[in-house]
CSV table of C-alpha atoms and ligand atoms in Angstrom, one decimal:
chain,number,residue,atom,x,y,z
U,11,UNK,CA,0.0,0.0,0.0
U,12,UNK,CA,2.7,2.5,-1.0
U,13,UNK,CA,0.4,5.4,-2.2
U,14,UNK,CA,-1.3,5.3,1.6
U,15,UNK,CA,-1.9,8.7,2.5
U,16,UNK,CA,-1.5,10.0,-0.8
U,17,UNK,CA,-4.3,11.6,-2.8
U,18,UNK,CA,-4.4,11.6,-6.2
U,19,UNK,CA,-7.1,13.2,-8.6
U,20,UNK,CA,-7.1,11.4,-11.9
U,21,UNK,CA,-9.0,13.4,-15.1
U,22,UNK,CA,-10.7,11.5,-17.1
U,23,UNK,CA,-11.4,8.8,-15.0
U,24,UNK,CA,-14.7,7.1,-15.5
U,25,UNK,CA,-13.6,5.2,-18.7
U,26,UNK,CA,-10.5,3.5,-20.3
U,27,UNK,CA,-7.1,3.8,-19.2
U,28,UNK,CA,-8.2,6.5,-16.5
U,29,UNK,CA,-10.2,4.0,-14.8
U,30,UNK,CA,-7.7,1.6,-14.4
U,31,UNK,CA,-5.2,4.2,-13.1
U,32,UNK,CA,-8.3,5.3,-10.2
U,33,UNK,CA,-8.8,1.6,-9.3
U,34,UNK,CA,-4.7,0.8,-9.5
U,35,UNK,CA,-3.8,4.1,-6.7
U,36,UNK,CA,-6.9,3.3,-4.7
U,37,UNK,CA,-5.6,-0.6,-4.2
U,38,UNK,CA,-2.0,1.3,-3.5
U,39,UNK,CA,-4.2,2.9,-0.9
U,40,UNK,CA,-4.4,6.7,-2.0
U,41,UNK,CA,-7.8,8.6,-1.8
U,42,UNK,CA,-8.9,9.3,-5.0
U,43,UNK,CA,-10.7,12.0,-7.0
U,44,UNK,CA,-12.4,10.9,-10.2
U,45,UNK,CA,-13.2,14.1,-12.7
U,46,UNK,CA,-14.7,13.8,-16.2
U,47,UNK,CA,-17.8,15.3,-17.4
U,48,UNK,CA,-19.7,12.1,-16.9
U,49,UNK,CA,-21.2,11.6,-13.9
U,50,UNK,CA,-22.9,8.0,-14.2
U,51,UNK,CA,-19.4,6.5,-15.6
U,52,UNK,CA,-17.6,8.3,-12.3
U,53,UNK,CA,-20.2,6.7,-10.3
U,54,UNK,CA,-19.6,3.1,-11.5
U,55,UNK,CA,-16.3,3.6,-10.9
U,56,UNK,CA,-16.6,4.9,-7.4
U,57,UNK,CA,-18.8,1.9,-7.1
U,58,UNK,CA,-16.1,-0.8,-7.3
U,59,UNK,CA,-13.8,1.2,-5.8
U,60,UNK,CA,-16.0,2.0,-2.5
U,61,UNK,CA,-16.7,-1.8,-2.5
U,62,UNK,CA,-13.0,-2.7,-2.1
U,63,UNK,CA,-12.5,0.0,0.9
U,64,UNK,CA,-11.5,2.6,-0.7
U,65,UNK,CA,-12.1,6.5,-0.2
U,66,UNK,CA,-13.3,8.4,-3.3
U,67,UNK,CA,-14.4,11.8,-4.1
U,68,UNK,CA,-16.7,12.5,-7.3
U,69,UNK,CA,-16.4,15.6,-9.1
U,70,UNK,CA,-17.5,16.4,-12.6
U,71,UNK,CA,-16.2,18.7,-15.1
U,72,UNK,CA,-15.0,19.9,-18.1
U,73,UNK,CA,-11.0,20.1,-17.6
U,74,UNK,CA,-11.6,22.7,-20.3
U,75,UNK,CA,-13.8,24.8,-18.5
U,76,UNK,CA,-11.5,26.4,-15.4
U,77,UNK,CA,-14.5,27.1,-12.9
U,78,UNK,CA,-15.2,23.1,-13.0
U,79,UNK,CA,-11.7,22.7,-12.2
U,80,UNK,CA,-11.3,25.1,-9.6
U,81,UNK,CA,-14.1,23.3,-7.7
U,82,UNK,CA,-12.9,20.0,-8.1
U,83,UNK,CA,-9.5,20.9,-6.6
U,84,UNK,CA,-10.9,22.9,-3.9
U,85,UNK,CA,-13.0,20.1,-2.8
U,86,UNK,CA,-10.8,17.3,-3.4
U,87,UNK,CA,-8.6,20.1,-0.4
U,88,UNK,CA,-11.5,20.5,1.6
U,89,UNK,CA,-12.3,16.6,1.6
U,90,UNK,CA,-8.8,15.0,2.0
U,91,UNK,CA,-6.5,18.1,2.9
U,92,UNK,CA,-4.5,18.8,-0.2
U,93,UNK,CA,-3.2,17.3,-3.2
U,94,UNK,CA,-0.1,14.8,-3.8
U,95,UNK,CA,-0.7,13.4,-7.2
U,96,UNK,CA,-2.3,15.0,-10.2
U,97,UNK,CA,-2.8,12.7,-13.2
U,98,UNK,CA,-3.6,14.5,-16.4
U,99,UNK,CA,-5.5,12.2,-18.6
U,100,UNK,CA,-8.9,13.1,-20.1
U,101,UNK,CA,-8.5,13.6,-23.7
U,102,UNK,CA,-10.1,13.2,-27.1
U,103,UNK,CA,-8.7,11.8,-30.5
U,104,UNK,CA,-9.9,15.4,-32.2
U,105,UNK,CA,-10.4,15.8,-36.2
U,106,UNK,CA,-9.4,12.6,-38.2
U,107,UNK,CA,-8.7,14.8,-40.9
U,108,UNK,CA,-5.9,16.3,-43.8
U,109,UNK,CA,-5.2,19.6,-42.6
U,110,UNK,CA,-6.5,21.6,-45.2
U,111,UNK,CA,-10.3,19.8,-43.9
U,112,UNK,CA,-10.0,20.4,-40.7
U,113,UNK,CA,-12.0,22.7,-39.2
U,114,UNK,CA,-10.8,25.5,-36.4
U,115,UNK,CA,-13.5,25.0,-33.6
U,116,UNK,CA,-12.2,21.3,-34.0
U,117,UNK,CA,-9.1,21.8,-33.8
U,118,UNK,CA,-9.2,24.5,-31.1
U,119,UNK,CA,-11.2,21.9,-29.0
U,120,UNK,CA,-8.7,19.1,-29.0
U,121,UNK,CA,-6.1,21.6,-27.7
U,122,UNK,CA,-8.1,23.0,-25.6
U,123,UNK,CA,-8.8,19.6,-24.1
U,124,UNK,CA,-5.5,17.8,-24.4
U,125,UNK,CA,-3.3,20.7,-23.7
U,126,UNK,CA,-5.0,23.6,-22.0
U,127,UNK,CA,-7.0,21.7,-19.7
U,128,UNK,CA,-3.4,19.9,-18.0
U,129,UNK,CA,-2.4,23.3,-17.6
U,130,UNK,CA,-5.6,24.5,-15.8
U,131,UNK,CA,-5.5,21.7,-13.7
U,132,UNK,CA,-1.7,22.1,-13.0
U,133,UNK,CA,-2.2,25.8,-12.4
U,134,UNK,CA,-4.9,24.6,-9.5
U,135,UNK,CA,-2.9,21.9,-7.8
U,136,UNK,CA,0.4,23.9,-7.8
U,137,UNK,CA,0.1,26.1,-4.8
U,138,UNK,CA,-0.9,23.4,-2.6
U,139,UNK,CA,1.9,20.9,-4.1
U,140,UNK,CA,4.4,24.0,-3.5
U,141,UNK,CA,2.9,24.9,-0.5
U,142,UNK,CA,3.7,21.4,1.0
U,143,UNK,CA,7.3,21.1,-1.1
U,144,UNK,CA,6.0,17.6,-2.7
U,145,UNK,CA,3.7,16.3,-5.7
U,146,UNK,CA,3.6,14.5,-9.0
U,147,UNK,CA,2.2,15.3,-12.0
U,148,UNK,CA,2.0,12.9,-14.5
U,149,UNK,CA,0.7,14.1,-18.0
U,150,UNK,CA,-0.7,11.2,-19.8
U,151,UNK,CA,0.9,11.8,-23.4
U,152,UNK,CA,1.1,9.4,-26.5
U,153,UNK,CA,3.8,8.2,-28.8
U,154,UNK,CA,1.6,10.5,-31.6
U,155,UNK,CA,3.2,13.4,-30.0
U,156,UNK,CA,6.4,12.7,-31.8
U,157,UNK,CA,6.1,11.3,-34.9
U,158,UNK,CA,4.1,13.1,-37.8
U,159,UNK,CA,1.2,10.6,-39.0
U,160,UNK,CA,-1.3,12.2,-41.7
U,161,UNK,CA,-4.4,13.3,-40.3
U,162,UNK,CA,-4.0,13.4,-36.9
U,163,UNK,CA,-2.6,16.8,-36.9
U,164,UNK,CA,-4.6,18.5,-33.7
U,165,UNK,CA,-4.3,15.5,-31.8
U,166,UNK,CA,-0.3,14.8,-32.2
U,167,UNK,CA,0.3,18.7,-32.0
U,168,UNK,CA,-1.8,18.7,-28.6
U,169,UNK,CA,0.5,15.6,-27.2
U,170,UNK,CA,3.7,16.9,-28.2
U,171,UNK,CA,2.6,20.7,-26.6
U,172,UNK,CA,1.9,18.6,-23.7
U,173,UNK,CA,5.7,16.8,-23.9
U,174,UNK,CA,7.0,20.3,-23.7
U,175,UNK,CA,4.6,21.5,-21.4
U,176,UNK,CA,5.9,18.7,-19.0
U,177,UNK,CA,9.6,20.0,-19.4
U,178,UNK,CA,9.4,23.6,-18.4
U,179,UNK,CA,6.7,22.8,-15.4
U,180,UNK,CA,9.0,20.2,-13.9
U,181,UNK,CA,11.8,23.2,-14.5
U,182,UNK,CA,9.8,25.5,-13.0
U,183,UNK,CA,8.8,23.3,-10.1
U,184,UNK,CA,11.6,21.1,-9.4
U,185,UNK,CA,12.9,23.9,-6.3
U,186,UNK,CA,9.5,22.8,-5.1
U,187,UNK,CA,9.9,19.3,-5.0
U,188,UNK,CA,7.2,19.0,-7.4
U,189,UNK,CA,7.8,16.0,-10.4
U,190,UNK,CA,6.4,15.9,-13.3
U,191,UNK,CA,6.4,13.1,-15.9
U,192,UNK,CA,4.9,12.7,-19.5
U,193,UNK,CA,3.8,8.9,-19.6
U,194,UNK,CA,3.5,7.4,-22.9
U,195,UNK,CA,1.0,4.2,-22.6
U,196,UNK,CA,1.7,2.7,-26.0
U,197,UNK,CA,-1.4,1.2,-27.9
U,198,UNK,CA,-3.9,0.4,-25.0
U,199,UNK,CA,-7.6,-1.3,-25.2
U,200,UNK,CA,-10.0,1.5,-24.5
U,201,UNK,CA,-13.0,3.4,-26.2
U,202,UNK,CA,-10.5,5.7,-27.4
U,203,UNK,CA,-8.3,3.2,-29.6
U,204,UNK,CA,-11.6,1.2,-30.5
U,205,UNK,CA,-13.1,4.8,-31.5
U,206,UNK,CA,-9.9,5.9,-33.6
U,207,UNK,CA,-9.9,2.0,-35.5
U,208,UNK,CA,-13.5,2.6,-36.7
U,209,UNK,CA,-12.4,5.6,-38.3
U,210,UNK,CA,-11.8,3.4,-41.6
U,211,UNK,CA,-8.7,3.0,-43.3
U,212,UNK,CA,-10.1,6.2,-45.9
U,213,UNK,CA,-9.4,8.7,-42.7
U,214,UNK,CA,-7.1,7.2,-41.1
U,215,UNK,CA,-4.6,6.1,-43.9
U,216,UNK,CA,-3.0,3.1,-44.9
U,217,UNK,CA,-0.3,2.9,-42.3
U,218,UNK,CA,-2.1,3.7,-38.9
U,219,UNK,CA,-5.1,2.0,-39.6
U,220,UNK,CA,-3.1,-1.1,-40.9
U,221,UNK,CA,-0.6,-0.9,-37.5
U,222,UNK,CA,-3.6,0.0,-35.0
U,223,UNK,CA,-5.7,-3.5,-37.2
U,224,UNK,CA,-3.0,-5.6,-36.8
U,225,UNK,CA,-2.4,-4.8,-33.4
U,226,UNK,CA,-5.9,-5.2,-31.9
U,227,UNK,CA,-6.4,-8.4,-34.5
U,228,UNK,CA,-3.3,-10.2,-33.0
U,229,UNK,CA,-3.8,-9.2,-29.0
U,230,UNK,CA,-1.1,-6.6,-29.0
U,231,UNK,CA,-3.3,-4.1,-27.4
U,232,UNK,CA,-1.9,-3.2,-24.1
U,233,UNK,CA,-4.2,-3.8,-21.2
U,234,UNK,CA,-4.9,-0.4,-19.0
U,235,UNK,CA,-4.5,-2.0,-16.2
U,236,UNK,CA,-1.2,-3.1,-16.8
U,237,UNK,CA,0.0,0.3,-17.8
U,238,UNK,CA,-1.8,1.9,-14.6
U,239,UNK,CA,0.8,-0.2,-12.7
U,240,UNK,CA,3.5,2.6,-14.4
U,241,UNK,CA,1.3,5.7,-13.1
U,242,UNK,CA,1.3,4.2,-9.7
U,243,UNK,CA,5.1,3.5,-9.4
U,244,UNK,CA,5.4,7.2,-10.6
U,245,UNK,CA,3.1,8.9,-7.9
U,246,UNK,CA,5.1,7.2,-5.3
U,247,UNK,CA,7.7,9.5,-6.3
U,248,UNK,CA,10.9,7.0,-6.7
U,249,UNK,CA,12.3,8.7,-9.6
U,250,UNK,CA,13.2,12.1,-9.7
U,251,UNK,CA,15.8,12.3,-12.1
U,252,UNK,CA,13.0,11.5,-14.7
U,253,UNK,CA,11.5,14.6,-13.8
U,254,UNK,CA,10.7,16.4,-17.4
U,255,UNK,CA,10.8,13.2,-19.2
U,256,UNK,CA,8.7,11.0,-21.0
U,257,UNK,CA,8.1,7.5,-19.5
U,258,UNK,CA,7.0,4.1,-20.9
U,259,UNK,CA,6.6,0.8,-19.4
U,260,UNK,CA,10.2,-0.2,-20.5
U,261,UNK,CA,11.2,1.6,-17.4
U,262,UNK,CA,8.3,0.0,-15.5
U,263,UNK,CA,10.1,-3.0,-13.6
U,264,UNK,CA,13.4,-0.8,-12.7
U,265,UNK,CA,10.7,1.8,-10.6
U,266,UNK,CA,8.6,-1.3,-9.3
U,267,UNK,CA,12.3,-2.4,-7.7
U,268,UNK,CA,12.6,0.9,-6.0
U,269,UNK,CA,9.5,0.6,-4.0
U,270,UNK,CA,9.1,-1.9,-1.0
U,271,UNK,CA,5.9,-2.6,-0.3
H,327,NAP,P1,-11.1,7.1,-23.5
H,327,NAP,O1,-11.4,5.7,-23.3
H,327,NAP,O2,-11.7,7.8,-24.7
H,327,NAP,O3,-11.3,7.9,-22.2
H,327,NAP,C1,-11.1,9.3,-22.2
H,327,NAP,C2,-11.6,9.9,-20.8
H,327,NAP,O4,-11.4,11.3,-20.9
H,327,NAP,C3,-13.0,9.6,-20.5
H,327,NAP,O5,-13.2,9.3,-19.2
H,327,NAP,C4,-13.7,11.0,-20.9
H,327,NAP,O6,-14.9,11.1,-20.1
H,327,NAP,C5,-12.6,12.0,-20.5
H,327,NAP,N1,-12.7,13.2,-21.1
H,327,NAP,C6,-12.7,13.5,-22.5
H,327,NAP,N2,-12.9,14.8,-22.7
H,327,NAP,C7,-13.0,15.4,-21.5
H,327,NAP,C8,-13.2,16.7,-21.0
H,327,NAP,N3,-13.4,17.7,-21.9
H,327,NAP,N4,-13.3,17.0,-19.7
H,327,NAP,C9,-13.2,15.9,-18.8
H,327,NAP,N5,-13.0,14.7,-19.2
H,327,NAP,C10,-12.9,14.4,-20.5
H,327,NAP,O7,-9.5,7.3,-23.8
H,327,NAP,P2,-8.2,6.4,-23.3
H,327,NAP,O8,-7.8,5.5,-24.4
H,327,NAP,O9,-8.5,5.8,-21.9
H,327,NAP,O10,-7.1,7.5,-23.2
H,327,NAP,C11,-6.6,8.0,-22.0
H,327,NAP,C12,-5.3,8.8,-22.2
H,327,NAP,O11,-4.4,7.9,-22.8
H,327,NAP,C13,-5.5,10.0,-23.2
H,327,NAP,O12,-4.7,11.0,-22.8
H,327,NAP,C14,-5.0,9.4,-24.5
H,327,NAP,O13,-4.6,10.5,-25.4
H,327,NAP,C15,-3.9,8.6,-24.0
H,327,NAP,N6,-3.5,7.5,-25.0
H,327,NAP,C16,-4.3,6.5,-25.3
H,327,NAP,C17,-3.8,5.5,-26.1
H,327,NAP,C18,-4.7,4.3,-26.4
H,327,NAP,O14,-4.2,3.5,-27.2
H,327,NAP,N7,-5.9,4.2,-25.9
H,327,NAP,C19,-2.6,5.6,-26.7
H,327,NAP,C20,-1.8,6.7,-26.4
H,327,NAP,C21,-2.2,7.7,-25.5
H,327,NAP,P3,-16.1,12.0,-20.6
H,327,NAP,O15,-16.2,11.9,-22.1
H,327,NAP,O16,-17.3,11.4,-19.8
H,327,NAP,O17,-15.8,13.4,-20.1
């Protein structure tokens, strides 16, 4: 139970790989708050976890929209006292389009979901992680935010903003004590990849939609539960020389070694 103590509000975390990182921390023992803008999928969730023992607080919200934020965070304080772990995950797969298609409200929501809202929910957690010289971040990135695939544009540009992002806040935060990690899942199961496959071949092009085929067709898909297993090793705060950087599981069972129970 090596996040006891700890509590950790995870953004989109009613469905997909956000779920399995509330369930993973709250069987580490950490309180958890569960944010996305659907209440009856937060609900399941606090469900099971309330069922196991665990301590959950539900708030829903838009991490785009910075009054739902600031009340999440205030009452994740009031409930549990402040704020050790921050997981930035809710996003959105955005226009599946050439570039010249894509239209700017479209675009300009997929940033504002993927990118902006990390930073409003960073920008809420900060002073209390300062305040108490300790916290993690981790910003739930992609392996899209650094190569160039074809219409994906708003989404990869969104991931790699959020790569840089990561950099200059675990800079600016490191006196602090504050770390702050991009965590690259790989290909996982969800909605989301499920979502992104049924875009056709036509909007997706050859090469993703072959890669992302063969994958799920051959049971390459990456579980979310195993890759929650990386977020929870990361909140526990073992690696601060990572600080800044982008993690996969290929450094999973190295951080798993530094943690005892
Ligand atoms: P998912 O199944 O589509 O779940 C996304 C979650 O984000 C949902 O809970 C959704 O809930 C929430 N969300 C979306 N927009 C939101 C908003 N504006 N405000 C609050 N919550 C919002 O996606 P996933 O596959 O689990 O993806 C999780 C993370 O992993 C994302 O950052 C994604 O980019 C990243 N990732 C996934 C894969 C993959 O293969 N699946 C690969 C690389 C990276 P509501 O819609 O109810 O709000």
């Amino acid at each position: 139970m090596y996040l006891e103590g700890k509590t950790a509000i995870i953004t989109g975390a009613g469905r997909g790989f956000g779920r399995a990182v509330a369930q993973a921390m709250a069987g580490k023992g950490a309180q958890v708050v569960l944010f996305s803008r659907s209440e009856p999928d937060l609900d399941k969730v606090r469900g099971k976890i309330e069922a196991s023992g665990g301590q959950v607080l539900v708030a829903t919200g838009d991490v785009s929209a910075p009054d739902d934020v600031r009340r999440a965070v205030h009452r994740a304080i009031e409930r549990f006292g402040g704020v050790d772990v921050l997981v930035n995950n809710a996003a959105v797969i955005g226009p599946a389009r050439l570039i010249e298609d894509c239209d700017l409200a479209a675009w300009e929501r997929t940033l504002a979901v993927n990118l902006t809202g990390a930073f409003v929910f960073c920008r809420e957690v900060l002073p209390d992680m300062a305040a108490h010289r300790t916290g993690v971040i981790v910003n739930v990135t992609s392996g899209l935010g650094s190569r160039g695939y074809p219409r994906l544009a708003a989404y990869s540009a969104s991931k790699a903003g959020l790569n840089q992002f990561t950099r200059s806040l675990a800079e600016e935060f490191k006196e602090y004590g504050v770390l702050a990690y991009g965590l690259d899942p790989g290909v996982m199961d969800t909605g989301m990849q499920a979502d992104i496959r049924r875009l056709g071949r036509d909007r997706l092009g050859d090469e993703i939609y072959g890669r992302y085929h063969r994958l799920s067709s051959a049971g390459g898909l990456r579980q979310p539960s195993e890759v929650a297993k990386l977020a929870c090793v990361l909140a526990a705060g073992v690696a601060p020389e990572l600080s800044g950087s982008l993690v996969s599981m290929s450094e999973y069972q190295d951080l798993r070694l530094r943690i005892s129970a």
